[in-house]
Coordinates of C-alpha atoms and ligand atoms in Angstrom, one line a residue:
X1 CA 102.0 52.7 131.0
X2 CA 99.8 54.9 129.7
X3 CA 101.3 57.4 126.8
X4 CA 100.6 60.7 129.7
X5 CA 102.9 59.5 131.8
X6 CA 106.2 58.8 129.9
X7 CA 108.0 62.2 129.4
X8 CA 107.9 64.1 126.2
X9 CA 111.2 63.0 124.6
X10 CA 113.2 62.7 121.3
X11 CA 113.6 58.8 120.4
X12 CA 115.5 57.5 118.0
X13 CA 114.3 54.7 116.0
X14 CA 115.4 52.4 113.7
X15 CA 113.1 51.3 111.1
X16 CA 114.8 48.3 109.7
X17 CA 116.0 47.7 106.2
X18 CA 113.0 48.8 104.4
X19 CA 109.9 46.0 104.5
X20 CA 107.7 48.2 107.0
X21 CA 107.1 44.8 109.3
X22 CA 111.1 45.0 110.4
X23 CA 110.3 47.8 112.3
X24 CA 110.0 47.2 116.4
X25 CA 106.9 46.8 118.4
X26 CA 108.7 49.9 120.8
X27 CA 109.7 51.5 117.7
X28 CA 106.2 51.5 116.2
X29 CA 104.5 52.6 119.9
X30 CA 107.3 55.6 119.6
X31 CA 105.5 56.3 116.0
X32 CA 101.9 56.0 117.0
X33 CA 102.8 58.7 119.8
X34 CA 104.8 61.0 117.7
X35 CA 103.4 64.3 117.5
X36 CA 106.5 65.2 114.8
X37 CA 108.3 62.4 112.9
X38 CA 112.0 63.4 111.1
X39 CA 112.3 60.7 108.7
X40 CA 115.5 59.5 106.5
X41 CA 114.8 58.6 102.7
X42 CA 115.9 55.0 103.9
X43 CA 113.3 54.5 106.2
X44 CA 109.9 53.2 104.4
X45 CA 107.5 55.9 104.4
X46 CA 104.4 53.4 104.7
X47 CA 106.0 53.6 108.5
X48 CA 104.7 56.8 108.4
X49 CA 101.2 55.7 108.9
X50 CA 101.8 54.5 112.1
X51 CA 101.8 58.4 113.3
X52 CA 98.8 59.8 114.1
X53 CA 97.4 61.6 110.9
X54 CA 97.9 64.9 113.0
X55 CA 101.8 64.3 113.2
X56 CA 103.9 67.0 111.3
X57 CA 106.0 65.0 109.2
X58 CA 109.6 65.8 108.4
X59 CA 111.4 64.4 105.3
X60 CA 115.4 64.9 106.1
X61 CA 116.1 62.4 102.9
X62 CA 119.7 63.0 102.5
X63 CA 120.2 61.6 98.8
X64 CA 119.8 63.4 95.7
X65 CA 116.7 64.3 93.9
X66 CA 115.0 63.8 97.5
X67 CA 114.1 66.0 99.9
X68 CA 117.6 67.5 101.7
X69 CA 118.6 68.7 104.8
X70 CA 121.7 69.2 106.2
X71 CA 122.8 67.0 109.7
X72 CA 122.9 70.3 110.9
X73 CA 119.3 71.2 109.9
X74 CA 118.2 67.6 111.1
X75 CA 119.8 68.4 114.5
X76 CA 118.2 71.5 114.9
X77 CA 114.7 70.4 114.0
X78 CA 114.7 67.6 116.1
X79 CA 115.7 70.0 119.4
X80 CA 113.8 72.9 118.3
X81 CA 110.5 70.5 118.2
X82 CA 111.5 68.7 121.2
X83 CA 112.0 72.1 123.7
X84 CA 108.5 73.2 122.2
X85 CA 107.5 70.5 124.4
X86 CA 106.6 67.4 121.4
X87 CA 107.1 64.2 121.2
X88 CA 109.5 63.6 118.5
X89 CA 110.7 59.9 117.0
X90 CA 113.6 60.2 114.4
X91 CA 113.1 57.4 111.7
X92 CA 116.4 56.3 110.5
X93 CA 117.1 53.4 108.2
X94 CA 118.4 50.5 109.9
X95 CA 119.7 51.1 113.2
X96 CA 120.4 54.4 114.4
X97 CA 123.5 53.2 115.7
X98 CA 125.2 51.5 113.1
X99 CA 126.8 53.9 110.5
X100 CA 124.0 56.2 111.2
X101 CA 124.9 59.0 112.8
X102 CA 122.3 58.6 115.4
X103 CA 125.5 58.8 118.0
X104 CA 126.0 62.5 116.8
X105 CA 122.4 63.5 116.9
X106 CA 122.2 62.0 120.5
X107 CA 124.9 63.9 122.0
X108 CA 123.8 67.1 120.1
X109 CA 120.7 66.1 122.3
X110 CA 122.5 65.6 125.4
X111 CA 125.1 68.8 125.1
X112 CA 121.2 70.7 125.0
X113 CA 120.0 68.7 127.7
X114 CA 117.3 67.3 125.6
X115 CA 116.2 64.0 127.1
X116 CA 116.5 61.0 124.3
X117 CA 115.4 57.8 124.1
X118 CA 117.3 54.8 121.7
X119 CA 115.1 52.5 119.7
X120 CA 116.8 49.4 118.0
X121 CA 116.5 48.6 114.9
X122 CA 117.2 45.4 112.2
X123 CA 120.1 46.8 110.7
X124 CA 120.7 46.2 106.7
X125 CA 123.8 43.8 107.2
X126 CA 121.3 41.8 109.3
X127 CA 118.0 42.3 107.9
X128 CA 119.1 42.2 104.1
X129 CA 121.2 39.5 104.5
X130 CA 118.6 37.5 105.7
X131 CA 116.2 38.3 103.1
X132 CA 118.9 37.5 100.7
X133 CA 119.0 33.8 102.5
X134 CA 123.0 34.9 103.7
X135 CA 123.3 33.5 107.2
X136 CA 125.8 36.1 108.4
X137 CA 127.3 33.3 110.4
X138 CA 127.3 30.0 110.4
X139 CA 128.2 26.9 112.3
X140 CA 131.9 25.9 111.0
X141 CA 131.9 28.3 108.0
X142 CA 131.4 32.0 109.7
X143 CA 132.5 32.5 113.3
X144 CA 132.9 36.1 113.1
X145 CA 131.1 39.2 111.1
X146 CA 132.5 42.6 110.2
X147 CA 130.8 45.5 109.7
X148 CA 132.6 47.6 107.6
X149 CA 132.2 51.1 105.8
X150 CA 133.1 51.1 102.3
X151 CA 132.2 54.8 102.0
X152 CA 134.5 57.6 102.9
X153 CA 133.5 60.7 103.6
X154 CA 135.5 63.7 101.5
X155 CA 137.1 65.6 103.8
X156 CA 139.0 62.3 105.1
X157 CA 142.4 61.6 103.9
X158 CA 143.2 58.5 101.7
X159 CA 145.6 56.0 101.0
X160 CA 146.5 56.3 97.5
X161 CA 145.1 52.7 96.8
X162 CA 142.9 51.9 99.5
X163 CA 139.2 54.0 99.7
X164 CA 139.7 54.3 103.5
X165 CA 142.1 54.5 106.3
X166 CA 140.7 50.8 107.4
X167 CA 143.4 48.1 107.9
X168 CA 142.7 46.6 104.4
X169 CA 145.4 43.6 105.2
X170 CA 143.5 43.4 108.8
X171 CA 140.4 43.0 106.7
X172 CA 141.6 40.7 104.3
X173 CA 142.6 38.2 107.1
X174 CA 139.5 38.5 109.4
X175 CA 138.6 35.1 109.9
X176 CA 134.5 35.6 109.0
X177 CA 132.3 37.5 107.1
X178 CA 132.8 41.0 106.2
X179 CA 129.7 43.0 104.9
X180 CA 130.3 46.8 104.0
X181 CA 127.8 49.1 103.7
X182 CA 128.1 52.0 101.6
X183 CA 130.0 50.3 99.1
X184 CA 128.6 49.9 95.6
X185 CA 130.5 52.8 94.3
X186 CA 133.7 51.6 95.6
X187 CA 133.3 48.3 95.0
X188 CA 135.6 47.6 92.4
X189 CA 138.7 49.1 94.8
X190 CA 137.5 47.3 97.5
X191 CA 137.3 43.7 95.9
X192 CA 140.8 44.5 94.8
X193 CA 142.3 45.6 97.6
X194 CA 140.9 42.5 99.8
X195 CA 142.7 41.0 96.9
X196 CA 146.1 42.5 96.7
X197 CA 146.2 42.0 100.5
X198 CA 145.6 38.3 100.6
X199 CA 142.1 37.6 100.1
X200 CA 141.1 34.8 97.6
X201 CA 140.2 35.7 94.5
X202 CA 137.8 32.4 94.8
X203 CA 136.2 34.1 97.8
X204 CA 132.4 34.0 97.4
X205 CA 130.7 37.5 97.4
X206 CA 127.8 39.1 97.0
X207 CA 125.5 42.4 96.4
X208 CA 122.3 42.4 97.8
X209 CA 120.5 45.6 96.9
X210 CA 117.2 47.0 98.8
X211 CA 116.9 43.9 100.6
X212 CA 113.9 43.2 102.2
X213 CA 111.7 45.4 99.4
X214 CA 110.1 44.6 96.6
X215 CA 112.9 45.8 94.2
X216 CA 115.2 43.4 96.2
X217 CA 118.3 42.4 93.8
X218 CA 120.8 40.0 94.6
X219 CA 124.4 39.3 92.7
X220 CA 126.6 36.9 93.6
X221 CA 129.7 35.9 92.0
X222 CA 133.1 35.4 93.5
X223 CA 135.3 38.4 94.7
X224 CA 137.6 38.8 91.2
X225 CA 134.4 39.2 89.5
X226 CA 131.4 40.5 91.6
X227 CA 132.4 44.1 90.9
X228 CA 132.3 43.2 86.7
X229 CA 128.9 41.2 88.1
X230 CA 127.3 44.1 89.7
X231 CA 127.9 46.9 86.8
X232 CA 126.4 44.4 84.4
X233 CA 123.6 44.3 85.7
X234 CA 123.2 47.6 86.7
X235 CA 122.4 47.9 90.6
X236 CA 121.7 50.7 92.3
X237 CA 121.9 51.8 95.8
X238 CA 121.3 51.0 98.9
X239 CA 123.5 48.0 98.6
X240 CA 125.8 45.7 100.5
X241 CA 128.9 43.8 100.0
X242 CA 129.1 40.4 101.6
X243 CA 132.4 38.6 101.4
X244 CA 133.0 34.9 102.9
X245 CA 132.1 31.9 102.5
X246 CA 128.2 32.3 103.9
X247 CA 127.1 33.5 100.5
X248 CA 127.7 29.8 99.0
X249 CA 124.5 29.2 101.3
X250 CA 121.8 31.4 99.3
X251 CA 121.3 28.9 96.5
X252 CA 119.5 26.8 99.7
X253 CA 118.2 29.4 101.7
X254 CA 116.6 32.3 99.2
X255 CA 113.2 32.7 100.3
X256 CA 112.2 35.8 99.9
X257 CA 112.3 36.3 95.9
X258 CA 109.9 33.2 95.0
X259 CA 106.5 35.1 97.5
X260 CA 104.0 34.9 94.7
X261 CA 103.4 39.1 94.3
X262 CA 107.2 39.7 94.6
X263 CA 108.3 42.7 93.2
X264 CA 105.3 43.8 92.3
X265 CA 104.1 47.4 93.1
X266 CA 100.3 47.6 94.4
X267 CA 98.5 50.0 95.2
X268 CA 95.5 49.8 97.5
X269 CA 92.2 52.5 97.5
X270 CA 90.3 50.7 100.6
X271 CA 89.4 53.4 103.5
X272 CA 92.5 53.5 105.2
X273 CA 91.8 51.2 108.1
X274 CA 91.1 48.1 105.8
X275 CA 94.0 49.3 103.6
X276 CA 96.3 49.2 106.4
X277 CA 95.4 45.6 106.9
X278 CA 95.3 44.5 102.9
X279 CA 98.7 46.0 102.7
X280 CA 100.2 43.7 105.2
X281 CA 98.9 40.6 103.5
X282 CA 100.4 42.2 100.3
X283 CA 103.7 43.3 101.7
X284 CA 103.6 39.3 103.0
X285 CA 103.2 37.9 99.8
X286 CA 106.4 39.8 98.5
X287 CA 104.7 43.3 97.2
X288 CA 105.1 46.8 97.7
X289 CA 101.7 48.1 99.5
X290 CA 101.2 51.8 98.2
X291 CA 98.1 53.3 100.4
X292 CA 95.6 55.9 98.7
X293 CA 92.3 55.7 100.4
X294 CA 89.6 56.8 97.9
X295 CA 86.9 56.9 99.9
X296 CA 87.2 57.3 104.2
X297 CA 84.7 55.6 106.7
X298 CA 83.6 57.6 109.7
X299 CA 80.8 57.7 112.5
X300 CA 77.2 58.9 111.9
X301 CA 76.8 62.2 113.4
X302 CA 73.5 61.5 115.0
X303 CA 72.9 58.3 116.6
X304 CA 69.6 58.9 117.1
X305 CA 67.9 56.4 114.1
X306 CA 70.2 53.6 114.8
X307 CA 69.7 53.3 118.8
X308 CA 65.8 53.5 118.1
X309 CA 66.4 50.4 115.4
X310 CA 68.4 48.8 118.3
X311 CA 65.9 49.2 120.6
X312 CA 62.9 47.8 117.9
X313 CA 65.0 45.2 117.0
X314 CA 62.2 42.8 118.3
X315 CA 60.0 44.2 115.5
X316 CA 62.0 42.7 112.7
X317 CA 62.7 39.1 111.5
X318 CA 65.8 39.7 109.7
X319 CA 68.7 41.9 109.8
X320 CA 70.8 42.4 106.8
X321 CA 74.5 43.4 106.9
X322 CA 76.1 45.0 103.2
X323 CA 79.9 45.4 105.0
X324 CA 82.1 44.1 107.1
X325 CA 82.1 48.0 108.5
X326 CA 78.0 48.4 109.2
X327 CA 78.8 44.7 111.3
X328 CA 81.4 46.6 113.3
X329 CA 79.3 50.0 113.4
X330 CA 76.1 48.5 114.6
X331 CA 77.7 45.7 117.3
X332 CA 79.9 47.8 118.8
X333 CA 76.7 50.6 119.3
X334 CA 74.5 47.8 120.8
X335 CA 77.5 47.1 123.0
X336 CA 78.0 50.5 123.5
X337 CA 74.5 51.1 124.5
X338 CA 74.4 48.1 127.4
X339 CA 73.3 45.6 125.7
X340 CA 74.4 42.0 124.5
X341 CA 74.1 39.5 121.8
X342 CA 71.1 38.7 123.1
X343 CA 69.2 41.2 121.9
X344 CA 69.8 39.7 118.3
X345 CA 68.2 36.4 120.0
X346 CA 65.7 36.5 117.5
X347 CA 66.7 37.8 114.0
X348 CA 67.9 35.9 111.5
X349 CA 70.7 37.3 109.9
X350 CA 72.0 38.1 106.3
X351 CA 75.5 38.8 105.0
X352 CA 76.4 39.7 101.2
X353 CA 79.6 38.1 100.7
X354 CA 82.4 36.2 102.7
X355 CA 84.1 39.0 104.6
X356 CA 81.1 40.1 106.0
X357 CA 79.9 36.9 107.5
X358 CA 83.4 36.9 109.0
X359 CA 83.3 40.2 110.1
X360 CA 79.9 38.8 112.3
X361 CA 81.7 35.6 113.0
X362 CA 84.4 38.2 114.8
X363 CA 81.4 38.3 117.4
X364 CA 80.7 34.6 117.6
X365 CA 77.0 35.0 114.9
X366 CA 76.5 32.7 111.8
X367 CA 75.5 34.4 109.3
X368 CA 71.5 32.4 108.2
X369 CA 72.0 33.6 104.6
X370 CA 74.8 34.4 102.3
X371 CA 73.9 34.7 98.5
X372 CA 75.8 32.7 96.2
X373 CA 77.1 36.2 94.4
X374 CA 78.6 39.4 96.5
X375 CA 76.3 41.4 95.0
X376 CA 73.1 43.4 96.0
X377 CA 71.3 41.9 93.2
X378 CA 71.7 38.4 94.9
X379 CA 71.3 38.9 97.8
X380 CA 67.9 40.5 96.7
X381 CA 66.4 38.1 95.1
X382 CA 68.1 34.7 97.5
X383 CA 66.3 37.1 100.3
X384 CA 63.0 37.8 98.7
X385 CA 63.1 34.0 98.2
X386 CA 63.3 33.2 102.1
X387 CA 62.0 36.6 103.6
X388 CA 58.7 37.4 101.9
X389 CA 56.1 38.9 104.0
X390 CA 58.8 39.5 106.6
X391 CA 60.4 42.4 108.2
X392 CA 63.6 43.3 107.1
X393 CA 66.5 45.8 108.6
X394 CA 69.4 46.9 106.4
X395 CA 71.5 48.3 108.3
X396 CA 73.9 50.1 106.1
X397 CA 76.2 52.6 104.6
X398 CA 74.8 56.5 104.8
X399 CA 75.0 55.9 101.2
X400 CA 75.1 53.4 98.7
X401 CA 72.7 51.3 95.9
X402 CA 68.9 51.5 96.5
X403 CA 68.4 48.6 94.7
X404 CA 68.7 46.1 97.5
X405 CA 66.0 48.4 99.9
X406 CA 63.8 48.5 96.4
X407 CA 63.9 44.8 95.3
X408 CA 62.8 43.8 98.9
X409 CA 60.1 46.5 99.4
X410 CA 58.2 44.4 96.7
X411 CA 58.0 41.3 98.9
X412 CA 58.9 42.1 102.5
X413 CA 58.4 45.3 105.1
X414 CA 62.5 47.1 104.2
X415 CA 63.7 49.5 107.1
X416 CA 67.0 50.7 106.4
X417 CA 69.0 52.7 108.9
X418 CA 72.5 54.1 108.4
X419 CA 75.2 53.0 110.3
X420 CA 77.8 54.5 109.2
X421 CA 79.2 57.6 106.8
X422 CA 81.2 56.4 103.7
X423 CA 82.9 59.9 102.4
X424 CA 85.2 60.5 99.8
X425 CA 89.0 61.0 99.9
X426 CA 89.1 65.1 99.0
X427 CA 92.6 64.5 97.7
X428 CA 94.9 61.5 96.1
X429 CA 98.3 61.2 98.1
X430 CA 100.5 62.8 95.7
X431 CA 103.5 60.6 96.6
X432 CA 101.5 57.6 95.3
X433 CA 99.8 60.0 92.5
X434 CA 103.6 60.9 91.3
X435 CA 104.7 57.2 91.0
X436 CA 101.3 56.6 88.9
X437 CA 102.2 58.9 86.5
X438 CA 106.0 57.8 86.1
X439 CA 104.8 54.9 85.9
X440 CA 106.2 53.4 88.9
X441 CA 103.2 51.1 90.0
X442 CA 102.4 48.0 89.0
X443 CA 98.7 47.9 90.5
X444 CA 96.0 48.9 90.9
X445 CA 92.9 47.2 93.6
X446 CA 89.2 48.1 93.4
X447 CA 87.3 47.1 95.9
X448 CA 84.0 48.6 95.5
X449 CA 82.1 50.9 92.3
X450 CA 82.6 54.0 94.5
X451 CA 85.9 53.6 95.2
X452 CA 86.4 53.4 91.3
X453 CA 84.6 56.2 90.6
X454 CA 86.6 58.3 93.3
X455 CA 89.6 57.5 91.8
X456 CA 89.0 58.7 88.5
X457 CA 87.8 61.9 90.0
X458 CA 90.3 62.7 91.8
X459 CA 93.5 61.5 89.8
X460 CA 95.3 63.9 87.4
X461 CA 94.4 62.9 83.7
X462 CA 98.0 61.9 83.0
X463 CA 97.1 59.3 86.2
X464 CA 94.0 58.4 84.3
X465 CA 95.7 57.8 81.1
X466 CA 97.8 55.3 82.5
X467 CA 95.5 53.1 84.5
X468 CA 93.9 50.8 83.1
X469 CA 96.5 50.5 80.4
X470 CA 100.1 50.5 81.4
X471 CA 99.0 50.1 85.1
X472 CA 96.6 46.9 85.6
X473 CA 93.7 47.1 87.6
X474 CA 92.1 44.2 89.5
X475 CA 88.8 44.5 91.1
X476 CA 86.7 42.8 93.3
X477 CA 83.4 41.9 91.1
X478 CA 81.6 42.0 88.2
X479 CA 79.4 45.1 89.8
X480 CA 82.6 47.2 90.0
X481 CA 84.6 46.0 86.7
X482 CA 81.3 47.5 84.9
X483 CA 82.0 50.6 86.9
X484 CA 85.3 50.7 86.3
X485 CA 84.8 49.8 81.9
X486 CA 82.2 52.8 81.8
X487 CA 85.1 54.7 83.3
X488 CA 86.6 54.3 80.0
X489 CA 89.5 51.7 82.1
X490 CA 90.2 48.5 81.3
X491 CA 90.0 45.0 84.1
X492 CA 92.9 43.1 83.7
X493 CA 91.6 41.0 86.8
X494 CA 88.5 40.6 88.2
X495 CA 88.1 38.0 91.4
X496 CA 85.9 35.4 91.3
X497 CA 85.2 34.9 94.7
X498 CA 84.3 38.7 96.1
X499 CA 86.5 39.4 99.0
X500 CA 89.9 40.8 99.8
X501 CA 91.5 37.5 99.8
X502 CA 89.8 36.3 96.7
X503 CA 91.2 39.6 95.1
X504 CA 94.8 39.0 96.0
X505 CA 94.6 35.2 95.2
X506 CA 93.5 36.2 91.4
X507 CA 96.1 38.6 91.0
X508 CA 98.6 35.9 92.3
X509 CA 96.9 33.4 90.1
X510 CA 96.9 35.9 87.1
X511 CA 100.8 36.9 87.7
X512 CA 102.1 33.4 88.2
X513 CA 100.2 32.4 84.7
X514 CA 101.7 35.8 83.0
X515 CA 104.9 34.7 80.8
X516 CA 107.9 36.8 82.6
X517 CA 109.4 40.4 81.0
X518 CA 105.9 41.0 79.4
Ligands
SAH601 N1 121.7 52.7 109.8 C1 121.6 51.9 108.6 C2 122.8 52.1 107.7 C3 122.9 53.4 107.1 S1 124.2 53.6 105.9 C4 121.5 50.4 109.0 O1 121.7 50.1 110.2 O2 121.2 49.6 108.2 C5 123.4 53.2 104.4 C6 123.8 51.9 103.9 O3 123.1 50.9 104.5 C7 123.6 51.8 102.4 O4 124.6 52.4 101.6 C8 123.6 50.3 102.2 O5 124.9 49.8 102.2 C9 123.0 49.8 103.5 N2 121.6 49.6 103.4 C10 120.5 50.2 103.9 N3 119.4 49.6 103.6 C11 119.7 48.6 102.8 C12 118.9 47.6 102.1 N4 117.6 47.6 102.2 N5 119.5 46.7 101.3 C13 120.9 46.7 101.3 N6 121.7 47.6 101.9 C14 121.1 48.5 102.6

């Protein structure tokens, strides 16, 4: 269906327990539609770059210290949006139907005639659970799960030793496994009121807090002592209780803690296309992907020089790709203008490093030449070694070293043609810049000498005190840790193989070597 003809509506989505990749394939469609997004604090923002960049973006954070709005001021904005004809997705943590309040913003919706749509979504007593390795059932031990609040809101009247009007001796005898949500600050009343009313003291229990992120922290004890557990060591919200005998089960099935970059808080200055994509391998390996594009890629304006290159492509003996983005640029414009991989029949090809003979085995071409370094330098001279007297078309960034175009000019005939605009970022996100300077980041990637440069531009010079020092920085070769060291930053890792991957697999390497708590 194609997105004109589904009606302008308000959809509610749930976007999972807080790793971006629990969201739902319909839930991220809704997103990449959404002309305005209301989002909770629960719901991870990186979900918010699934919206079209032109999407008004709504924080309705209800916790402290966070951006607040009312339910009130939620329900109006979503209906006041929605009847000015947008499409609107609300983002709420979870599922929007489980302890939500997406029931109440739906029928504010329906009592307006508003027409709403409902988006699943992995709800924390699922989706933490299982990143905690706690089958909520299990064959012969768990036959039954609860979901139960352990909050209460104000206004409702308590038992004097009970912090809700629940059926605590019903609860105490439910034959299963009872996870309450909401219940960190009550937890010491709640593990002794399952107690008082039958429960064993021997019970196996657990806390698992912001499953499924990078900050995930798990406590398990038995129910007399998982409330003495959990102030100890000092968890905060979100959390969950899980009660029963499931929880004896993590010691086989924890997974998610021993990913090699877990916990760890990274952030990631590619243009924003590639840094979409490096963040999922991070957020994969256990991290927390934090995007700040430095630098953007974006079309040449005028076309003109590279389709007259294409169409004297017979004139030249090799062509010479710098990126994995000038591969893209310049096949998709020969496709574009009619023609096929033939028309490279001819031409022997050169890639700099690994990703960009990938990016060219994308469209089924081996790449005749890749130097043994990813650097212009090398490829220079292992070019000038097999290309002399020949002719040679870069086809590159709009800007970028001359010394590759200059080295060759010596031995071979050097047409260069742009094939794409590299720009920088006019601003840092200030979300990512804020956790810099607090300190809050781990991280640091660098994938190329501009993009280092950019971000000392454009970070505040608290930011620029920090990196390098307190925040690590890992870049991609020797070319940009120089950059980056007459920045006046240190390199705590620099890859020795030159691509993405190699990137991620030294910072793995370097972590896993690192002694912990230093
Ligand atoms: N609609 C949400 C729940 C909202 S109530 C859902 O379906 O998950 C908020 C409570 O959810 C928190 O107090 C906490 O108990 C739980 N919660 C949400 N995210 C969590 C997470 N990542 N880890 C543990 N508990 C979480």
């Amino acid at each position: 269906m194609t997105a004109a003809l589904l009606p302008k509506t308000v959809v509610l989505v749930g976007a999972g327990p807080g790793d971006p990749g629990l969201i739902t394939v319909r839930g991220a469609e809704a997103l990449a539609r959404a002309e305005v997004v209301v989002y909770d604090h629960l719901a991870n923002e990186r979900l918010l770059d699934l919206a079209p960049e032109t999407a008004l973006r709504i924080c309705a954070g209800k916790s402290v210290g966070h951006c607040t709005m009312t339910q009130d001021q939620i329900n109006a904005a979503l209906a006041e949006h929605a009847a000015a004809g947008r499409s609107v997705v609300r983002l709420k943590g979870g599922d929007p139907l489980v302890f939500g309040r997406g029931s109440e913003e739906a029928a504010y919706l329906r009592e307006r005639g508003i027409p709403f749509e409902i988006v699943p979504g992995v709800t924390a007593g699922v989706g933490a659970t299982a990143f905690a390795g706690i089958p909520v059932t299990s064959r012969g031990v768990a036959s039954a799960v609860a979901f139960v609040t352990g909050h209460q809101a104000p206004d409702v009247p308590r038992k004097a030793d009970s912090p809700s009007r629940l059926d605590w001796s019903a609860l105490a005898k439910f034959p299963g496994t009872l996870v309450f949500y909401m219940g960190v600050t009550h937890l010491p009343t709640i593990a002794r009121t399952l107690i008082q009313e039958g429960k064993s003291p021997a019970t196996p229990a657990a806390v698992v807090a912001s499953g499924s992120t990078p900050v995930q922290n798990v406590v398990v004890a038995d129910l007399a002592t998982i409330a003495e557990r959990v102030q100890a060591a000092g968890v905060r919200p979100p959390a969950l209780l899980v009660v029963g005998e499931v929880v004896a089960q993590r010691e086989a099935l924890a997974w998610f803690e021993s990913r090699p970059l877990f916990g760890l808080r990274i952030v990631v200055t590619r243009p924003r296309e590639e840094a979409l994509r490096s963040a999922a391998t991070l957020e994969a390996m256990g991290a927390e992907a934090l995007i700040a594009p430095t630098v953007e890629i974006r079309a040449i304006e005028d076309h003109g020089p590279l389709d007259a290159a294409i169409d004297r492509l017979d004139d030249y003996d090799w062509l010479v790709f710098t990126s994995s983005n000038g591969v893209r640029r310049f096949l998709d414009r020969l496709l574009e203008l009619g023609r096929d991989l033939r028309a490279l029949g001819r031409l022997r090809l050169a890639a700099i490093g690994p990703t960009t003979a990938q990016a060219l085995a994308a469209y089924h071409l081996r790449a005749d030449l890749i130097p043994p370094s990813f650097r212009s330098e090398s490829l220079a001279e292992a070019l000038g070694k097999v290309a002399a007297g020949s002719r040679i078309l870069l086809a590159r960034a709009d800007r970028g070293r001359a010394i590759l175009k200059d080295e060759l000019s010596a031995v071979a005939e050097v047409d260069q043609v742009a094939v794409y605009r590299n720009l920088d970022a006019e601003s840092f996100p200030s979300a990512v810049l804020n956790r810099i300077e607090a300190g809050t980041v781990d991280w640091i990637t660098l994938t190329s000498p501009a993009i280092a440069a950019r971000l000392h531009a454009i970070v505040s010079p608290e930011a620029r005190r920090r990196i390098g020092r307190e925040i690590n920085l890992a870049t991609i070769s020797p070319v940009t840790s120089s950059t980056v060291r007459e920045l006046g930053w240190n390199v705590a890792v620099e890859a020795p193989v030159h691509s993405w991957d190699g990137l991620i697999e030294a910072l793995a390497a370097h972590v896993s070597r690192a002694v912990p708590g230093t």
